[in-house]
Short mmCIF file of C-alpha atoms and ligand atoms in Angstrom, two decimals:
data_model
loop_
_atom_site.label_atom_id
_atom_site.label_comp_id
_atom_site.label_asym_id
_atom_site.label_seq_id
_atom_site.Cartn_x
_atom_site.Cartn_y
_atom_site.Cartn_z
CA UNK A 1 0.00 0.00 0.00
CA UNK A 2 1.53 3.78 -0.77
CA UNK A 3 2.14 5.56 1.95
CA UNK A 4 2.75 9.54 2.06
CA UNK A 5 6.32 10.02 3.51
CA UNK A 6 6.27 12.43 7.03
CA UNK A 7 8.53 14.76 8.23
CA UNK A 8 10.20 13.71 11.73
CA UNK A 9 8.29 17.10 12.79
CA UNK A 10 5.08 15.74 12.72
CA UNK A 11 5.56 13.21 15.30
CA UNK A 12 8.01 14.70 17.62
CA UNK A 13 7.13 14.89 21.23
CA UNK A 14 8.01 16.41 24.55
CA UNK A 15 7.43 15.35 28.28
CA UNK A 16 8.40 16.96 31.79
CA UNK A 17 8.51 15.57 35.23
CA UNK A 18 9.41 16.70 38.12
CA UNK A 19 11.07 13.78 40.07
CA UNK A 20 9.22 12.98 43.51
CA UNK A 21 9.89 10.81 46.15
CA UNK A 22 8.15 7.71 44.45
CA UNK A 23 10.67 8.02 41.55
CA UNK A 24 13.86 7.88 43.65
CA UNK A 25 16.39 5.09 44.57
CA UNK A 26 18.28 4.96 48.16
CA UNK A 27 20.17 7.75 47.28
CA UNK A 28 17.67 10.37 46.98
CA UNK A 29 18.24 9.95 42.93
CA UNK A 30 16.19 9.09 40.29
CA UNK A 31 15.41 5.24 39.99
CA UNK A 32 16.69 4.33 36.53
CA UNK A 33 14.12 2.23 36.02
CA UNK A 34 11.67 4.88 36.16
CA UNK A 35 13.86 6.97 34.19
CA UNK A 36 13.21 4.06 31.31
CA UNK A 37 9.63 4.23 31.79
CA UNK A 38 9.01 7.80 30.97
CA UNK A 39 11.81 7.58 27.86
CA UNK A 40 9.74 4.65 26.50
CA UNK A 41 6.33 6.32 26.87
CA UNK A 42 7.67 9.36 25.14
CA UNK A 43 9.32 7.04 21.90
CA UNK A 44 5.85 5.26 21.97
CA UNK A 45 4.07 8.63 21.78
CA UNK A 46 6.22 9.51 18.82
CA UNK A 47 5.89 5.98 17.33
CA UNK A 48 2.36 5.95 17.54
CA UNK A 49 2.07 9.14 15.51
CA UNK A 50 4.62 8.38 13.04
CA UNK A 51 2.36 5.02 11.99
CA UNK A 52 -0.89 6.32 13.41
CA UNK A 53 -1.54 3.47 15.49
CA UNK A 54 -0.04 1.59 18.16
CA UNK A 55 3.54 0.30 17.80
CA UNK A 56 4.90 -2.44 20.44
CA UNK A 57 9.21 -2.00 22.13
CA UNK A 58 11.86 -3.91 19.76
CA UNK A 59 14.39 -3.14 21.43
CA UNK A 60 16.51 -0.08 23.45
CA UNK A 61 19.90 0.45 23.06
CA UNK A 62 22.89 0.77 25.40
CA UNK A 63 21.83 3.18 27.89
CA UNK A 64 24.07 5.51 29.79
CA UNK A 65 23.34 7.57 32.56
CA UNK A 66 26.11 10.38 32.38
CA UNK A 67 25.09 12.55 35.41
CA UNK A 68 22.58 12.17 38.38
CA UNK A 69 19.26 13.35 38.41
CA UNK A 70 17.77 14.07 41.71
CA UNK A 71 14.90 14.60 44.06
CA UNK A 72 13.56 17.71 43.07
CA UNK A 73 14.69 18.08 40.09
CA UNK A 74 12.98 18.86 36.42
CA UNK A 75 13.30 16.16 33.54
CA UNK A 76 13.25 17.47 30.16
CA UNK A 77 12.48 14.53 27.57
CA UNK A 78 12.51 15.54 23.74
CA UNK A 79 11.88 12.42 21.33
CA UNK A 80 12.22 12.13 17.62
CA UNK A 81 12.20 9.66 15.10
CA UNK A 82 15.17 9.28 13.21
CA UNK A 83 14.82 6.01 10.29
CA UNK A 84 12.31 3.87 9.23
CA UNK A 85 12.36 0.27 7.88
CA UNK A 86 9.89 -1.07 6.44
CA UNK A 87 7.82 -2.00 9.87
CA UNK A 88 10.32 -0.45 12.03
CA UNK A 89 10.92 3.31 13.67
CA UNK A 90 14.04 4.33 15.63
CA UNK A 91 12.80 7.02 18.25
CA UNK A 92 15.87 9.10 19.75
CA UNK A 93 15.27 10.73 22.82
CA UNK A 94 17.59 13.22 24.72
CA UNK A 95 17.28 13.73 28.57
CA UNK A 96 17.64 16.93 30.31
CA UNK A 97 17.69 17.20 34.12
CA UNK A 98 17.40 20.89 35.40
CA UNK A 99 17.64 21.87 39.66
CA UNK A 100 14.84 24.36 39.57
CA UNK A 101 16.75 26.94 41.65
CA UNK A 102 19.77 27.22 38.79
CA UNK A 103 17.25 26.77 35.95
CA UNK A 104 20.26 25.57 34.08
CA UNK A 105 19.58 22.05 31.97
CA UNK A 106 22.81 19.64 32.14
CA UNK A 107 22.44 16.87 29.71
CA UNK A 108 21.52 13.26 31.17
CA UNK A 109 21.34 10.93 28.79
CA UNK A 110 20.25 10.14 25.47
CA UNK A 111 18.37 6.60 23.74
CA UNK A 112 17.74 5.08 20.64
CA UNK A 113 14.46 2.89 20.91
CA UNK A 114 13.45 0.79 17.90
CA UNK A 115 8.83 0.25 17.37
CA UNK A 116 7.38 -2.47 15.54
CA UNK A 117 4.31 -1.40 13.93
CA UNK A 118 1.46 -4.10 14.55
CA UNK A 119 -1.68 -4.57 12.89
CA UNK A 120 -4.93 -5.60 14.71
CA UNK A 121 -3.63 -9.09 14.67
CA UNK A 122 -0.63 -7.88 16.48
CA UNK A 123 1.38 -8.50 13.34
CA UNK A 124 3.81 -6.08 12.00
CA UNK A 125 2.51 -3.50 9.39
CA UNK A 126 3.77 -1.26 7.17
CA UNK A 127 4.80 2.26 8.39
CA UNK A 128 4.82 5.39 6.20
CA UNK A 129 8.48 6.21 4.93
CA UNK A 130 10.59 9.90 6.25
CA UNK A 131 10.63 12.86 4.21
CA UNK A 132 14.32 13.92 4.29
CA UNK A 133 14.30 17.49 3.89
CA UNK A 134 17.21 18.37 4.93
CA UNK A 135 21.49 17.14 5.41
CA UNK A 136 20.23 17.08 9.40
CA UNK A 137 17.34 14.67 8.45
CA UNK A 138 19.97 12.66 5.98
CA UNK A 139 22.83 12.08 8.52
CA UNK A 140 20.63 10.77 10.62
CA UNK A 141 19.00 8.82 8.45
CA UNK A 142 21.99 7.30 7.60
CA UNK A 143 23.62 6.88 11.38
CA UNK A 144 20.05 4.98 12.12
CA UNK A 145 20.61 3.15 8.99
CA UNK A 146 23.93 1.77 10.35
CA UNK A 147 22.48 1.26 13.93
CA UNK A 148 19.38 -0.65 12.48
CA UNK A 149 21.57 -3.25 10.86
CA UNK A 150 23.23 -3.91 13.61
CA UNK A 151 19.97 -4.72 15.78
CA UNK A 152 19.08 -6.96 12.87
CA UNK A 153 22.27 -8.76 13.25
CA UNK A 154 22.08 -8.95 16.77
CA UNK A 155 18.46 -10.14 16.39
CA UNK A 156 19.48 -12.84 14.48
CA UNK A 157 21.57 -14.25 16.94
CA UNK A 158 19.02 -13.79 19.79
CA UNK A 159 16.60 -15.16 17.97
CA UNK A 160 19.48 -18.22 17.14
CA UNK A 161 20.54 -18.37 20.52
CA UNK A 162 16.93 -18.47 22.38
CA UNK A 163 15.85 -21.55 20.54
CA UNK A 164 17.90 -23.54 23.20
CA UNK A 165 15.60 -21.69 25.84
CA UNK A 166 12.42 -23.38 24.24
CA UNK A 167 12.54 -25.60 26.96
CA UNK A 168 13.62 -24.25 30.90
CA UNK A 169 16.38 -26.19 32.22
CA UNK A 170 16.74 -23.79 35.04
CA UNK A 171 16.39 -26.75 38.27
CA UNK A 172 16.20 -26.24 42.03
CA UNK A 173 19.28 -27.21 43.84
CA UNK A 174 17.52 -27.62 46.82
C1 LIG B 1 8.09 -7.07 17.66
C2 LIG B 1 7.19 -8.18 17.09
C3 LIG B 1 5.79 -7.60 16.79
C4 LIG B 1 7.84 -8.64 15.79
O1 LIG B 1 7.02 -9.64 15.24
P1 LIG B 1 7.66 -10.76 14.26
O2 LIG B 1 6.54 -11.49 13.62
O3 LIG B 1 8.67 -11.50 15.01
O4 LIG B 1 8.34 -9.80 13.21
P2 LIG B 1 9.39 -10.05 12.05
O5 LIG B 1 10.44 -11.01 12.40
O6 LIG B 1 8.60 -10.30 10.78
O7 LIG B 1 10.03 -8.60 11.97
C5 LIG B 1 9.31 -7.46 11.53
C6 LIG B 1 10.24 -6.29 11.60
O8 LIG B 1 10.48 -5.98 12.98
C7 LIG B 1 11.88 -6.03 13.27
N1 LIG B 1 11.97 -6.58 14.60
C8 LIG B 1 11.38 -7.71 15.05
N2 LIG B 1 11.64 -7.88 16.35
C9 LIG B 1 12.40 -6.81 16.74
C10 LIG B 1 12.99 -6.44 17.96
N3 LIG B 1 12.83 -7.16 19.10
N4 LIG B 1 13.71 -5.30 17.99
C11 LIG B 1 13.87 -4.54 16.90
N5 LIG B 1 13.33 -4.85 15.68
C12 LIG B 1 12.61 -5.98 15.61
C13 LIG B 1 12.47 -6.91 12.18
O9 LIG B 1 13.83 -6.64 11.98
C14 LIG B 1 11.61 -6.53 10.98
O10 LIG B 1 12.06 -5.28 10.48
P3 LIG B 1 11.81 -4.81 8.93
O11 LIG B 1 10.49 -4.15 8.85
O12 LIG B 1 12.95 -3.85 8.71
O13 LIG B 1 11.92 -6.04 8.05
C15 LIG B 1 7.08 -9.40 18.07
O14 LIG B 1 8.35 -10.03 18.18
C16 LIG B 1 6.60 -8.98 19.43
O15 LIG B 1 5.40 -8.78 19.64
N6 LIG B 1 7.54 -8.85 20.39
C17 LIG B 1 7.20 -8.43 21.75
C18 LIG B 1 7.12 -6.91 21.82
C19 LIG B 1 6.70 -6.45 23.19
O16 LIG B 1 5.91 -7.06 23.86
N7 LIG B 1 7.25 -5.31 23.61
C20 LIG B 1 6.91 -4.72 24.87
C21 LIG B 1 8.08 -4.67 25.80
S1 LIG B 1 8.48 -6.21 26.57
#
């Protein structure tokens, strides 16, 4: 089926929280696992209006956390999408954590999350193709191009590697 080609524009997306006691680890910092929740409802926001409809994880990449966000603090979240396969989006999203009395945003950390588009059967479907409008929108294009290949790759090998899983092995030793 043609598809009109969209503009990463039309599906960006932006979220703030402020990070409360709930979200926090032992240390009075935010609980990276929380952090991952909000990042992956933002790229699912932007997914979902990139394919216009809903759009299930793949995969996220190597995550680092490069400085500590805290109680207290203000979390900036800006996602875009940044390739498309045919059934696939890669959804970038940059993390900014801001201490309300400096106002001054240091950068946190950044993601690359891949969607599957799925059909009402749950099975993947077709997503419309990115309008490249300009040498921004082509070199990174081309960088998610690269980093896409290498999922499938290391897909491959999951996908190799779990068929020995088919069947748990994992015993008490009690
Ligand atoms: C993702 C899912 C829909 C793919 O279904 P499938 O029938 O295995 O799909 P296929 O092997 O035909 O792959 C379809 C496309 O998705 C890509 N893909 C499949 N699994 C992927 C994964 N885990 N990560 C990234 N890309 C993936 C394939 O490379 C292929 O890309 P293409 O359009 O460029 O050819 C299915 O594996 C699924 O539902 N997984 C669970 C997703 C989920 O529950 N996520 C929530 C978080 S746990």
């Amino acid at each position: 089926m043609f598809m009109d080609k969209k503009s990463w524009k039309e599906s960006k997306a932006e979220l703030q929280r402020i990070v409360l006691p709930p979200d926090t680890n032992v240390l009075n910092g935010l609980y990276g696992g929380r952090l991952v929740e909000w990042i992956d409802n933002l790229a699912s926001i932007v997914a979902f209006k990139h394919a216009l409809g809903p759009a299930v994880t793949g995969s996220i990449d190597d995550l680092y956390f490069v400085s500590p966000i805290n109680l207290g603090d203000i979390v900036l979240m800006q996602g875009r999408i940044n390739h498309v396969t045919r059934t696939t989006m890669e959804i970038e999203v940059n993390v900014f954590a801001e201490d309300f009395h400096s106002g001054i945003p240091r950068f946190a950390t950044e993601a690359y999350l891949t969607y599957v588009a799925i059909d009402a059967n749950r099975k993947p479907k077709e997503v419309p193709g990115l309008l490249l409008e300009t040498e921004d929108d082509r070199r990174r294009f081309a960088e998610g191009e690269k980093r896409s290949n290498l999922r499938k790759e290391r897909l491959k090998g999951i996908r190799e590697e779990s068929k020995k899983f088919i069947q748990c092995e994992w015993e008490s030793t009690s």
